[in-house]
Short mmCIF file of C-alpha atoms in Angstrom, two decimals:
data_model
loop_
_atom_site.label_atom_id
_atom_site.label_comp_id
_atom_site.label_asym_id
_atom_site.label_seq_id
_atom_site.Cartn_x
_atom_site.Cartn_y
_atom_site.Cartn_z
CA MET A 8 7.99 -25.17 2.25
CA LYS A 9 5.80 -24.84 5.35
CA ALA A 10 2.11 -24.20 4.64
CA TRP A 11 2.09 -20.82 6.40
CA LEU A 12 5.06 -19.53 4.34
CA ASN A 13 3.12 -18.19 1.38
CA LEU A 14 2.44 -14.99 -0.55
CA PRO A 15 -0.85 -14.10 1.21
CA ASN A 16 0.77 -14.35 4.65
CA ALA A 17 3.78 -12.34 3.43
CA LEU A 18 1.41 -9.59 2.23
CA THR A 19 -0.36 -9.66 5.57
CA PHE A 20 2.91 -9.48 7.51
CA SER A 21 4.01 -6.52 5.36
CA ARG A 22 1.27 -4.44 6.99
CA ILE A 23 3.03 -4.87 10.33
CA ALA A 24 6.53 -4.45 8.89
CA VAL A 25 5.67 -1.19 7.13
CA VAL A 26 4.63 0.62 10.32
CA PRO A 27 8.16 1.48 11.54
CA LEU A 28 9.10 2.43 7.97
CA VAL A 29 6.17 4.86 7.76
CA PHE A 30 7.15 6.38 11.12
CA ALA A 31 10.78 6.75 10.01
CA LEU A 32 9.85 8.31 6.68
CA TRP A 33 7.33 10.68 8.28
CA GLY A 34 9.74 11.67 11.04
CA ASN A 35 12.44 12.50 8.50
CA GLY A 36 10.18 14.68 6.37
CA TYR A 37 9.44 12.20 3.57
CA PHE A 38 5.71 12.82 3.91
CA LEU A 39 4.63 11.75 0.42
CA LEU A 40 6.69 8.56 0.55
CA ALA A 41 5.30 7.73 4.00
CA THR A 42 1.76 8.22 2.69
CA ILE A 43 2.42 6.03 -0.36
CA CYS A 44 3.88 3.26 1.82
CA ALA A 45 0.86 3.40 4.14
CA GLY A 46 -1.48 3.32 1.14
CA LEU A 47 0.26 0.31 -0.43
CA ALA A 48 0.24 -1.51 2.91
CA ALA A 49 -3.49 -0.82 3.27
CA LEU A 50 -4.06 -2.33 -0.20
CA THR A 51 -2.53 -5.61 0.96
CA ASP A 52 -5.61 -6.05 3.16
CA PHE A 53 -7.68 -6.23 -0.02
CA PHE A 54 -5.42 -8.72 -1.77
CA ASP A 55 -4.10 -11.15 0.86
CA GLY A 56 -7.36 -12.96 1.55
CA ARG A 57 -8.40 -13.04 -2.09
CA ILE A 58 -5.07 -14.52 -3.16
CA ALA A 59 -5.20 -17.07 -0.31
CA ARG A 60 -8.66 -18.25 -1.35
CA ALA A 61 -7.91 -18.20 -5.09
CA THR A 62 -4.70 -20.24 -4.67
CA ASN A 63 -6.01 -22.50 -1.89
CA GLN A 64 -3.41 -21.13 0.56
CA VAL A 65 -5.79 -20.35 3.43
CA THR A 66 -4.07 -21.08 6.77
CA MET A 67 -4.96 -20.60 10.42
CA THR A 68 -1.82 -18.48 10.70
CA GLY A 69 -3.10 -16.18 7.97
CA ALA A 70 -6.61 -16.04 9.45
CA ILE A 71 -5.20 -14.86 12.79
CA LEU A 72 -2.37 -12.72 11.38
CA ASP A 73 -4.73 -10.72 9.12
CA PRO A 74 -6.75 -9.03 11.90
CA VAL A 75 -3.60 -8.65 14.01
CA ALA A 76 -1.86 -6.82 11.13
CA ASP A 77 -4.90 -4.59 10.62
CA LYS A 78 -5.01 -3.67 14.29
CA VAL A 79 -1.27 -2.99 14.59
CA MET A 80 -1.26 -0.79 11.51
CA VAL A 81 -4.46 1.11 12.31
CA THR A 82 -3.72 1.83 15.97
CA SER A 83 -0.10 2.81 15.25
CA LEU A 84 -0.97 5.17 12.43
CA PHE A 85 -3.99 6.56 14.30
CA GLY A 86 -1.47 7.35 17.04
CA LEU A 87 0.77 9.20 14.59
CA LEU A 88 -2.18 11.20 13.26
CA THR A 89 -3.31 12.05 16.79
CA TYR A 90 0.23 13.21 17.62
CA GLU A 91 0.16 15.40 14.49
CA GLY A 92 -3.12 16.97 15.66
CA VAL A 93 -5.13 15.67 12.71
CA MET A 94 -7.14 12.99 14.51
CA PRO A 95 -8.97 13.47 17.81
CA GLY A 96 -7.60 11.68 20.85
CA TRP A 97 -11.00 10.18 21.72
CA LEU A 98 -11.01 8.20 18.44
CA LEU A 99 -7.53 6.84 19.12
CA ALA A 100 -8.63 5.84 22.63
CA VAL A 101 -11.74 4.01 21.39
CA ALA A 102 -9.81 2.31 18.57
CA VAL A 103 -7.05 1.17 20.94
CA LEU A 104 -9.60 -0.15 23.46
CA ARG A 105 -11.51 -2.10 20.79
CA ASN A 106 -8.42 -3.46 19.06
CA VAL A 107 -6.59 -4.45 22.25
CA SER A 108 -9.75 -6.18 23.52
CA GLN A 109 -9.96 -8.23 20.34
CA LEU A 110 -6.24 -8.99 20.29
CA LEU A 111 -6.23 -10.17 23.91
CA SER A 112 -9.00 -12.65 23.17
CA ILE A 113 -6.75 -14.59 20.76
CA PRO A 114 -4.04 -15.69 23.26
CA ILE A 115 -6.68 -16.32 25.92
CA LEU A 116 -8.60 -18.67 23.61
CA MET A 117 -5.58 -20.31 21.96
CA TRP A 118 -2.95 -20.68 24.66
CA TRP A 119 -4.64 -20.35 28.03
CA LYS A 120 -8.00 -22.02 27.40
CA LYS A 121 -6.69 -24.07 24.44
CA ILE A 122 -9.97 -23.66 22.55
CA ASN A 123 -10.01 -24.30 18.81
CA PHE A 124 -11.86 -21.58 16.97
CA LYS A 125 -12.17 -20.18 13.48
CA VAL A 126 -11.76 -16.57 12.40
CA ARG A 127 -14.28 -15.26 9.92
CA PRO A 128 -14.59 -11.47 9.82
CA ALA A 129 -18.14 -10.15 9.81
CA PHE A 130 -19.14 -7.21 7.64
CA ILE A 131 -19.05 -4.43 10.26
CA PRO A 132 -15.55 -5.19 11.63
CA LYS A 133 -14.18 -5.66 8.09
CA PHE A 134 -15.81 -2.39 6.96
CA ALA A 135 -14.44 -0.61 10.05
CA SER A 136 -10.90 -1.78 9.19
CA ALA A 137 -11.24 -0.70 5.55
CA PHE A 138 -12.70 2.67 6.57
CA ALA A 139 -9.87 3.11 9.09
CA PHE A 140 -7.33 2.65 6.28
CA VAL A 141 -9.14 5.33 4.26
CA LEU A 142 -9.02 7.64 7.29
CA VAL A 143 -5.29 7.02 7.67
CA ILE A 144 -4.58 8.04 4.07
CA ALA A 145 -6.94 11.03 4.29
CA GLY A 146 -5.34 12.06 7.58
CA PHE A 147 -1.85 11.80 6.11
CA ALA A 148 -2.90 14.01 3.19
CA VAL A 149 -4.17 16.64 5.62
CA ALA A 150 -1.14 16.34 7.94
CA VAL A 151 1.46 17.01 5.24
CA PRO A 152 2.95 20.44 5.96
CA GLY A 153 2.73 23.17 3.38
CA GLU A 154 0.16 24.55 0.95
CA LYS A 155 -3.01 22.47 0.72
CA SER A 156 -4.84 21.77 -2.52
CA ALA A 157 -8.59 22.32 -2.89
CA LEU A 158 -9.12 18.56 -2.68
CA VAL A 159 -7.21 18.35 0.61
CA HIS A 160 -9.37 21.20 1.99
CA VAL A 161 -12.49 19.22 1.06
CA VAL A 162 -11.06 16.10 2.74
CA GLN A 163 -10.22 18.17 5.82
CA SER A 164 -13.78 19.48 6.01
CA VAL A 165 -15.36 16.00 5.96
CA LEU A 166 -12.89 14.33 8.33
CA PRO A 167 -14.73 15.27 11.55
CA ALA A 168 -17.88 13.51 10.32
CA ALA A 169 -15.82 10.54 9.11
CA TYR A 170 -14.14 10.31 12.52
CA LEU A 171 -17.56 10.21 14.16
CA VAL A 172 -18.65 7.36 11.86
CA GLN A 173 -15.47 5.43 12.68
CA GLY A 174 -15.99 6.04 16.39
CA VAL A 175 -19.53 4.63 16.21
CA LEU A 176 -18.25 1.56 14.34
CA GLU A 177 -15.48 1.00 16.88
CA LEU A 178 -17.90 1.29 19.80
CA GLN A 179 -20.41 -1.06 18.22
CA ILE A 180 -17.73 -3.71 17.65
CA LEU A 181 -16.47 -3.22 21.20
CA VAL A 182 -19.87 -3.66 22.86
CA THR A 183 -21.35 -6.32 20.55
CA TYR A 184 -18.88 -8.45 18.61
CA VAL A 185 -16.08 -8.65 21.15
CA PRO A 186 -18.04 -9.85 24.19
CA SER A 187 -20.68 -11.89 22.38
CA PHE A 188 -18.41 -14.05 20.24
CA PHE A 189 -15.65 -14.32 22.83
CA PHE A 190 -18.01 -15.57 25.55
CA GLN A 191 -19.91 -17.83 23.14
CA ILE A 192 -16.63 -19.52 22.20
CA LEU A 193 -15.63 -19.82 25.88
CA LYS A 194 -19.02 -21.41 26.68
CA GLY A 195 -18.66 -23.83 23.77
CA SER A 196 -21.81 -22.58 22.05
CA HIS A 197 -19.97 -21.12 19.05
CA ASP A 198 -16.67 -21.84 17.30
CA THR A 199 -16.17 -18.79 15.09
CA PHE A 200 -14.77 -15.39 16.02
CA GLU A 201 -16.43 -13.02 13.56
#
């Protein structure tokens, strides 16, 4: 079996594969099932890296696929929540700008410049991804049509502040991590994209 064909990478890839399923379920009125699928996919972000390290199955494919899967899932589901009127458009725009900027750096470094680099997520980008997954689930709970429970009303009341926090995180990553590490790797003064 090829080294990249392993359970951690399969879990990571499932985050990408679940996106069309969530859209299909949501679009056909299976709101709870769509929310559960999104929640389970978000949990894979917690387990894939831990399983890879615990079983010595860490691969370059997995290191690159993990942030790609996070970005595909987050931006897609942020888009759905913006369409449903639950998430502000400005947050989607900032998240797309940050995520696309980071994603474009990978093919530039790997295929155009042919620079070897490592991927090691720093705390703030990792926290921003985890918080984005929480916002997705919270947003789905609020977006479900029908009578809202008291808990959902509480979630709905704190979402604007949570969106602001996520927006600040996205902007900080965009203006600090993306340019600094990308240009350091291009200059040859650093070999790790954090």
